[in-house]
Amino acid sequence: RQQVVKMDPHKALWKLINTDDQSLQLGTFGDVLKHYPAGQSQDSMCSFAFFGDSLSSDSAMGAVCEALRMGYTLKSCDTLRMGAMGVYGDDLNYTCDENRYNDAPHFLLEKEDSISCPRVFIAFEQDIINNMAFMPPAIVELGGLAIFNWGVHCNTDDGCLEQVLTPILNNAADETYQNWRFMFREQEPQHFAFPGGVYPKSIATPEHHICSNFHGRINNWRNKEVANIIEARNLTKQIATLPISAALEPLVGLHYEGPLIKYGDCTHYVYDPHRLDVTWDALLTVLQIP
């Protein structure tokens, strides 16, 4: 599939196995923690706030899973505030022993022998319009990384994206949040069996949900539109972009088509432990920019 679309090997997810070329290796969430900027790591806390829809929730939960895999211990959480129906990857039946931030959906993990990030705070909020208002005041003051996205709910180029993203774009320029680094995470490509892979909302049929039948190139209009909005507002220095779309474009097979669901889900990706390395690699690259 990568050969068919003639992708740059440095932008593709599947790397050569037998190679010494470090540029072909994806960074991990562990690498991100090692390179977490000192200016955002106050009180030994490394904070990640993910704002957006269910795909942003995937990133938040993936970060939690990676931290646990690295030996971090979950000390505090509030899953019930993730929403009445819960979010992707979240177990509403799980209760932490502590809930130190009772007004915010969060996960606080600790690892005493970590030099760079002994405490990791991970939050997700779907209400992207009010975004930082849901963050604990103590965490807001400390600072952190705010990673946002809103894509699949805007199906036409009718101003939807700019309307939804305006509040968080304004926050990126607000000195109140000067201790935060804002980043736009590119929208993952959809692979519906429709030209461009986007969801044909008004005419969708069961056949459109057969992801494996997708052919051609992805219609990347959402990410291009957000890039234009950020540039038009002169926020390119305040808001970095995490480029992940190109690396995920060939991965039609990472969507779930059944049999446990009626129609194939050509938007979300299965919880392959390395799928989110694309995001962590992009984040690592941005953090290493002087």
mmCIF file of C-alpha atoms in Angstrom:
data_model
loop_
_atom_site.group_PDB
_atom_site.id
_atom_site.type_symbol
_atom_site.label_atom_id
_atom_site.label_comp_id
_atom_site.label_asym_id
_atom_site.label_seq_id
_atom_site.Cartn_x
_atom_site.Cartn_y
_atom_site.Cartn_z
ATOM 1 C CA ARG A 1 0.000 0.000 0.000
ATOM 2 C CA GLN A 2 2.847 2.395 0.803
ATOM 3 C CA GLN A 3 4.441 1.547 -2.533
ATOM 4 C CA VAL A 4 1.193 2.173 -4.410
ATOM 5 C CA VAL A 5 0.806 5.708 -3.020
ATOM 6 C CA LYS A 6 4.562 6.339 -3.412
ATOM 7 C CA MET A 7 5.049 7.611 0.122
ATOM 8 C CA ASP A 8 8.296 9.035 1.452
ATOM 9 C CA PRO A 9 9.781 6.260 3.667
ATOM 10 C CA HIS A 10 10.553 8.873 6.337
ATOM 11 C CA LYS A 11 6.824 9.643 6.590
ATOM 12 C CA ALA A 12 5.559 6.072 6.554
ATOM 13 C CA LEU A 13 4.553 4.121 9.640
ATOM 14 C CA TRP A 14 6.008 0.745 8.703
ATOM 15 C CA LYS A 15 9.777 1.085 8.903
ATOM 16 C CA LEU A 16 12.577 -1.110 7.616
ATOM 17 C CA ILE A 17 13.404 -3.697 10.272
ATOM 18 C CA ASN A 18 17.073 -4.309 9.440
ATOM 19 C CA THR A 19 18.454 -0.792 9.329
ATOM 20 C CA ASP A 20 20.802 1.363 11.354
ATOM 21 C CA ASP A 21 19.188 4.545 10.058
ATOM 22 C CA GLN A 22 17.833 6.153 13.236
ATOM 23 C CA SER A 23 15.712 8.528 11.162
ATOM 24 C CA LEU A 24 13.540 5.536 10.256
ATOM 25 C CA GLN A 25 12.736 4.734 13.897
ATOM 26 C CA LEU A 26 9.602 6.129 15.528
ATOM 27 C CA GLY A 27 9.838 7.930 18.846
ATOM 28 C CA THR A 28 7.780 6.619 21.770
ATOM 29 C CA PHE A 29 5.859 8.182 24.632
ATOM 30 C CA GLY A 30 8.833 7.269 26.814
ATOM 31 C CA ASP A 31 11.051 9.363 24.540
ATOM 32 C CA VAL A 32 8.603 12.252 24.892
ATOM 33 C CA LEU A 33 8.854 12.074 28.688
ATOM 34 C CA LYS A 34 12.657 12.077 28.493
ATOM 35 C CA HIS A 35 12.579 15.217 26.350
ATOM 36 C CA TYR A 36 9.740 16.944 28.164
ATOM 37 C CA PRO A 37 10.671 20.648 28.252
ATOM 38 C CA ALA A 38 12.053 21.794 31.597
ATOM 39 C CA GLY A 39 10.079 25.026 31.352
ATOM 40 C CA GLN A 40 6.832 23.049 31.440
ATOM 41 C CA SER A 41 8.001 20.590 34.113
ATOM 42 C CA GLN A 42 7.379 22.533 37.309
ATOM 43 C CA ASP A 43 6.956 20.820 40.658
ATOM 44 C CA SER A 44 8.260 17.615 38.988
ATOM 45 C CA MET A 45 4.967 17.403 37.039
ATOM 46 C CA CYS A 46 4.718 16.690 33.320
ATOM 47 C CA SER A 47 1.226 17.583 32.138
ATOM 48 C CA PHE A 48 -0.572 16.575 28.948
ATOM 49 C CA ALA A 49 -4.035 17.941 28.164
ATOM 50 C CA PHE A 50 -5.794 16.417 25.160
ATOM 51 C CA PHE A 51 -8.754 18.394 23.823
ATOM 52 C CA GLY A 52 -11.128 17.236 21.090
ATOM 53 C CA ASP A 53 -13.228 14.320 19.982
ATOM 54 C CA SER A 54 -12.878 10.566 20.477
ATOM 55 C CA LEU A 55 -9.636 10.386 18.505
ATOM 56 C CA SER A 56 -8.078 12.776 21.023
ATOM 57 C CA SER A 57 -9.401 10.509 23.747
ATOM 58 C CA ASP A 58 -7.575 7.635 22.051
ATOM 59 C CA SER A 59 -4.346 9.607 22.418
ATOM 60 C CA ALA A 60 -4.964 10.354 26.098
ATOM 61 C CA MET A 61 -5.762 6.738 26.931
ATOM 62 C CA GLY A 62 -2.823 5.551 24.851
ATOM 63 C CA ALA A 63 -0.522 7.811 26.883
ATOM 64 C CA VAL A 64 -1.912 6.347 30.117
ATOM 65 C CA CYS A 65 -1.344 2.796 28.874
ATOM 66 C CA GLU A 66 2.218 3.568 27.796
ATOM 67 C CA ALA A 67 3.012 5.165 31.174
ATOM 68 C CA LEU A 68 1.674 2.088 32.974
ATOM 69 C CA ARG A 69 3.725 -0.161 30.697
ATOM 70 C CA MET A 70 6.845 1.831 31.631
ATOM 71 C CA GLY A 71 6.291 1.165 35.311
ATOM 72 C CA TYR A 72 4.323 4.219 36.373
ATOM 73 C CA THR A 73 1.699 3.733 39.076
ATOM 74 C CA LEU A 74 -1.773 5.207 38.749
ATOM 75 C CA LYS A 75 -2.259 7.376 41.839
ATOM 76 C CA SER A 76 -5.351 9.453 41.071
ATOM 77 C CA CYS A 77 -8.096 9.505 38.459
ATOM 78 C CA ASP A 78 -11.654 10.601 37.794
ATOM 79 C CA THR A 79 -13.133 8.482 35.032
ATOM 80 C CA LEU A 80 -16.750 9.339 35.811
ATOM 81 C CA ARG A 81 -16.183 12.869 34.565
ATOM 82 C CA MET A 82 -15.129 11.554 31.183
ATOM 83 C CA GLY A 83 -18.773 11.703 30.140
ATOM 84 C CA ALA A 84 -22.004 9.815 30.740
ATOM 85 C CA MET A 85 -21.193 7.284 28.020
ATOM 86 C CA GLY A 86 -17.476 7.252 28.703
ATOM 87 C CA VAL A 87 -14.855 7.757 26.027
ATOM 88 C CA TYR A 88 -12.754 5.432 23.922
ATOM 89 C CA GLY A 89 -10.497 3.311 26.102
ATOM 90 C CA ASP A 90 -11.982 4.491 29.382
ATOM 91 C CA ASP A 91 -13.568 2.123 31.912
ATOM 92 C CA LEU A 92 -16.338 3.897 33.806
ATOM 93 C CA ASN A 93 -16.413 1.067 36.332
ATOM 94 C CA TYR A 94 -12.832 1.693 37.435
ATOM 95 C CA THR A 95 -12.238 3.807 40.531
ATOM 96 C CA CYS A 96 -8.839 4.998 41.731
ATOM 97 C CA ASP A 97 -7.956 4.995 45.401
ATOM 98 C CA GLU A 98 -7.580 8.764 45.188
ATOM 99 C CA ASN A 99 -9.231 11.585 43.263
ATOM 100 C CA ARG A 100 -6.981 14.583 43.885
ATOM 101 C CA TYR A 101 -8.578 16.764 41.210
ATOM 102 C CA ASN A 102 -12.276 16.236 41.753
ATOM 103 C CA ASP A 103 -13.385 18.731 39.118
ATOM 104 C CA ALA A 104 -11.422 17.369 36.183
ATOM 105 C CA PRO A 105 -11.301 14.138 34.161
ATOM 106 C CA HIS A 106 -7.716 13.079 34.715
ATOM 107 C CA PHE A 107 -5.111 10.411 35.338
ATOM 108 C CA LEU A 108 -2.143 11.104 37.616
ATOM 109 C CA LEU A 109 0.728 8.630 37.437
ATOM 110 C CA GLU A 110 3.951 8.527 39.443
ATOM 111 C CA LYS A 111 7.344 6.862 39.096
ATOM 112 C CA GLU A 112 9.863 7.941 41.715
ATOM 113 C CA ASP A 113 12.987 6.910 39.801
ATOM 114 C CA SER A 114 12.070 8.908 36.673
ATOM 115 C CA ILE A 115 14.552 11.760 36.270
ATOM 116 C CA SER A 116 12.576 13.876 33.826
ATOM 117 C CA CYS A 117 8.943 13.161 34.759
ATOM 118 C CA PRO A 118 8.381 11.556 38.189
ATOM 119 C CA ARG A 119 4.754 12.720 38.028
ATOM 120 C CA VAL A 120 2.659 12.627 34.862
ATOM 121 C CA PHE A 121 -0.748 14.305 34.631
ATOM 122 C CA ILE A 122 -2.921 13.287 31.666
ATOM 123 C CA ALA A 123 -6.306 14.864 30.996
ATOM 124 C CA PHE A 124 -8.893 14.630 28.258
ATOM 125 C CA GLU A 125 -11.768 17.020 27.634
ATOM 126 C CA GLN A 126 -14.222 16.694 24.777
ATOM 127 C CA ASP A 127 -15.629 20.192 25.274
ATOM 128 C CA ILE A 128 -12.992 21.874 23.139
ATOM 129 C CA ILE A 129 -14.850 25.188 23.233
ATOM 130 C CA ASN A 130 -14.319 25.580 26.994
ATOM 131 C CA ASN A 131 -11.082 23.533 26.956
ATOM 132 C CA MET A 132 -8.785 25.016 29.646
ATOM 133 C CA ALA A 133 -11.731 25.945 31.879
ATOM 134 C CA PHE A 134 -11.979 22.269 32.820
ATOM 135 C CA MET A 135 -8.353 22.037 33.937
ATOM 136 C CA PRO A 136 -7.545 22.149 37.686
ATOM 137 C CA PRO A 137 -6.280 25.659 38.554
ATOM 138 C CA ALA A 138 -3.154 24.183 40.146
ATOM 139 C CA ILE A 139 -2.306 22.356 36.914
ATOM 140 C CA VAL A 140 -3.035 25.430 34.779
ATOM 141 C CA GLU A 141 -0.561 27.396 36.864
ATOM 142 C CA LEU A 142 2.152 24.767 36.522
ATOM 143 C CA GLY A 143 1.840 24.609 32.735
ATOM 144 C CA GLY A 144 2.102 21.751 30.298
ATOM 145 C CA LEU A 145 1.368 20.611 26.760
ATOM 146 C CA ALA A 146 -2.104 21.252 25.325
ATOM 147 C CA ILE A 147 -2.750 19.009 22.317
ATOM 148 C CA PHE A 148 -5.974 19.640 20.435
ATOM 149 C CA ASN A 149 -7.903 18.487 17.401
ATOM 150 C CA TRP A 150 -11.414 18.663 16.059
ATOM 151 C CA GLY A 151 -12.086 17.109 12.725
ATOM 152 C CA VAL A 152 -14.528 14.347 11.961
ATOM 153 C CA HIS A 153 -17.559 16.274 13.230
ATOM 154 C CA CYS A 154 -16.937 18.921 10.574
ATOM 155 C CA ASN A 155 -17.843 17.201 7.322
ATOM 156 C CA THR A 156 -17.965 20.211 5.022
ATOM 157 C CA ASP A 157 -15.776 23.246 4.549
ATOM 158 C CA ASP A 158 -18.422 25.677 5.813
ATOM 159 C CA GLY A 159 -16.547 27.439 8.620
ATOM 160 C CA CYS A 160 -17.243 24.678 11.129
ATOM 161 C CA LEU A 161 -13.572 24.098 11.984
ATOM 162 C CA GLU A 162 -12.755 27.748 12.617
ATOM 163 C CA GLN A 163 -15.882 28.236 14.715
ATOM 164 C CA VAL A 164 -15.093 25.281 16.983
ATOM 165 C CA LEU A 165 -11.362 25.955 17.277
ATOM 166 C CA THR A 166 -11.526 29.723 17.856
ATOM 167 C CA PRO A 167 -11.679 29.515 21.697
ATOM 168 C CA ILE A 168 -8.585 27.335 22.002
ATOM 169 C CA LEU A 169 -6.757 29.392 19.379
ATOM 170 C CA ASN A 170 -7.519 32.459 21.476
ATOM 171 C CA ASN A 171 -6.151 30.701 24.561
ATOM 172 C CA ALA A 172 -2.916 29.968 22.737
ATOM 173 C CA ALA A 173 -2.434 33.727 22.360
ATOM 174 C CA ASP A 174 -3.577 34.519 25.925
ATOM 175 C CA GLU A 175 -0.814 35.306 28.460
ATOM 176 C CA THR A 176 -2.918 33.528 31.092
ATOM 177 C CA TYR A 177 -1.652 30.290 29.572
ATOM 178 C CA GLN A 178 1.925 31.381 28.922
ATOM 179 C CA ASN A 179 3.208 28.274 30.723
ATOM 180 C CA TRP A 180 1.466 26.044 28.184
ATOM 181 C CA ARG A 181 2.604 24.952 24.751
ATOM 182 C CA PHE A 182 -0.321 24.506 22.377
ATOM 183 C CA MET A 183 -0.150 21.954 19.580
ATOM 184 C CA PHE A 184 -2.561 20.975 16.832
ATOM 185 C CA ARG A 185 -2.602 17.220 16.266
ATOM 186 C CA GLU A 186 -3.416 16.541 12.644
ATOM 187 C CA GLN A 187 -6.626 14.688 11.966
ATOM 188 C CA GLU A 188 -6.078 10.994 11.320
ATOM 189 C CA PRO A 189 -7.166 9.983 7.809
ATOM 190 C CA GLN A 190 -10.503 8.238 7.428
ATOM 191 C CA HIS A 191 -10.691 5.283 5.045
ATOM 192 C CA PHE A 192 -14.341 4.992 4.066
ATOM 193 C CA ALA A 193 -14.945 3.377 0.677
ATOM 194 C CA PHE A 194 -15.605 6.778 -0.843
ATOM 195 C CA PRO A 195 -13.400 9.159 -2.853
ATOM 196 C CA GLY A 196 -10.919 10.760 -0.466
ATOM 197 C CA GLY A 197 -11.845 8.370 2.355
ATOM 198 C CA VAL A 198 -14.067 10.912 4.122
ATOM 199 C CA TYR A 199 -17.430 9.917 5.544
ATOM 200 C CA PRO A 200 -20.222 10.592 3.014
ATOM 201 C CA LYS A 201 -22.676 11.601 5.742
ATOM 202 C CA SER A 202 -25.701 12.416 3.599
ATOM 203 C CA ILE A 203 -25.455 9.377 1.315
ATOM 204 C CA ALA A 204 -23.691 6.774 3.475
ATOM 205 C CA THR A 205 -24.541 3.120 2.774
ATOM 206 C CA PRO A 206 -23.244 -0.110 4.392
ATOM 207 C CA GLU A 207 -20.886 -0.517 1.448
ATOM 208 C CA HIS A 208 -19.147 2.743 2.337
ATOM 209 C CA HIS A 209 -18.204 1.177 5.698
ATOM 210 C CA ILE A 210 -16.069 -1.547 4.115
ATOM 211 C CA CYS A 211 -12.762 0.188 4.855
ATOM 212 C CA SER A 212 -10.689 -2.379 2.973
ATOM 213 C CA ASN A 213 -12.402 -1.293 -0.258
ATOM 214 C CA PHE A 214 -10.909 2.200 -0.035
ATOM 215 C CA HIS A 215 -8.645 3.148 -2.938
ATOM 216 C CA GLY A 216 -6.817 6.282 -3.992
ATOM 217 C CA ARG A 217 -5.432 9.144 -1.915
ATOM 218 C CA ILE A 218 -6.809 10.737 1.235
ATOM 219 C CA ASN A 219 -8.704 14.022 1.077
ATOM 220 C CA ASN A 220 -6.699 16.012 3.607
ATOM 221 C CA TRP A 221 -8.854 19.149 3.499
ATOM 222 C CA ARG A 222 -9.385 19.423 7.272
ATOM 223 C CA ASN A 223 -5.700 19.594 8.133
ATOM 224 C CA LYS A 224 -5.038 22.040 5.314
ATOM 225 C CA GLU A 225 -7.900 24.235 6.517
ATOM 226 C CA VAL A 226 -6.621 24.321 10.110
ATOM 227 C CA ALA A 227 -3.118 25.160 8.880
ATOM 228 C CA ASN A 228 -4.582 28.094 6.955
ATOM 229 C CA ILE A 229 -6.554 29.260 9.999
ATOM 230 C CA ILE A 230 -3.480 29.167 12.264
ATOM 231 C CA GLU A 231 -1.419 31.061 9.703
ATOM 232 C CA ALA A 232 -4.150 33.659 9.103
ATOM 233 C CA ARG A 233 -4.234 34.386 12.854
ATOM 234 C CA ASN A 234 -0.431 34.699 13.017
ATOM 235 C CA LEU A 235 -0.227 31.855 15.519
ATOM 236 C CA THR A 236 2.349 29.654 13.808
ATOM 237 C CA LYS A 237 4.908 30.447 16.542
ATOM 238 C CA GLN A 238 2.434 29.778 19.368
ATOM 239 C CA ILE A 239 0.920 26.617 17.891
ATOM 240 C CA ALA A 240 3.018 23.769 16.545
ATOM 241 C CA THR A 241 1.480 21.116 14.303
ATOM 242 C CA LEU A 242 1.947 17.399 14.939
ATOM 243 C CA PRO A 243 2.104 15.855 11.441
ATOM 244 C CA ILE A 244 0.611 12.354 11.586
ATOM 245 C CA SER A 245 -1.779 12.137 8.631
ATOM 246 C CA ALA A 246 0.730 11.086 5.971
ATOM 247 C CA ALA A 247 2.149 8.266 8.098
ATOM 248 C CA LEU A 248 -1.307 6.812 8.711
ATOM 249 C CA GLU A 249 -2.603 7.167 5.158
ATOM 250 C CA PRO A 250 -1.681 3.623 4.016
ATOM 251 C CA LEU A 251 -2.987 1.860 7.125
ATOM 252 C CA VAL A 252 -6.427 0.861 5.892
ATOM 253 C CA GLY A 253 -6.041 -2.428 7.757
ATOM 254 C CA LEU A 254 -5.901 -0.761 11.170
ATOM 255 C CA HIS A 255 -9.652 -0.095 11.180
ATOM 256 C CA TYR A 256 -12.163 -2.571 12.586
ATOM 257 C CA GLU A 257 -14.774 -3.985 10.218
ATOM 258 C CA GLY A 258 -16.485 -6.546 12.430
ATOM 259 C CA PRO A 259 -18.024 -8.900 13.322
ATOM 260 C CA LEU A 260 -18.763 -7.263 16.684
ATOM 261 C CA ILE A 261 -20.133 -4.092 15.102
ATOM 262 C CA LYS A 262 -22.797 -3.757 12.431
ATOM 263 C CA TYR A 263 -20.810 -1.431 10.183
ATOM 264 C CA GLY A 264 -17.072 -1.004 9.773
ATOM 265 C CA ASP A 265 -15.495 1.882 11.698
ATOM 266 C CA CYS A 266 -13.287 3.600 9.127
ATOM 267 C CA THR A 267 -12.544 6.555 11.418
ATOM 268 C CA HIS A 268 -11.048 5.056 14.588
ATOM 269 C CA TYR A 269 -8.018 2.814 14.645
ATOM 270 C CA VAL A 270 -7.603 -0.408 16.608
ATOM 271 C CA TYR A 271 -5.512 -0.259 19.773
ATOM 272 C CA ASP A 272 -2.302 -1.465 18.228
ATOM 273 C CA PRO A 273 0.381 -0.437 20.755
ATOM 274 C CA HIS A 274 2.503 1.138 18.033
ATOM 275 C CA ARG A 275 -0.192 3.080 16.163
ATOM 276 C CA LEU A 276 0.125 6.026 18.536
ATOM 277 C CA ASP A 277 3.902 6.021 18.157
ATOM 278 C CA VAL A 278 3.180 8.123 15.078
ATOM 279 C CA THR A 279 1.765 10.796 17.402
ATOM 280 C CA TRP A 280 4.555 10.451 19.969
ATOM 281 C CA ASP A 281 7.177 10.642 17.223
ATOM 282 C CA ALA A 282 5.634 13.849 15.893
ATOM 283 C CA LEU A 283 5.449 15.286 19.418
ATOM 284 C CA LEU A 284 9.077 14.337 20.080
ATOM 285 C CA THR A 285 10.144 16.073 16.863
ATOM 286 C CA VAL A 286 8.339 19.272 17.868
ATOM 287 C CA LEU A 287 9.839 19.229 21.371
ATOM 288 C CA GLN A 288 13.335 18.943 19.922
ATOM 289 C CA ILE A 289 12.935 22.069 17.792
ATOM 290 C CA PRO A 290 14.978 24.888 19.416
#
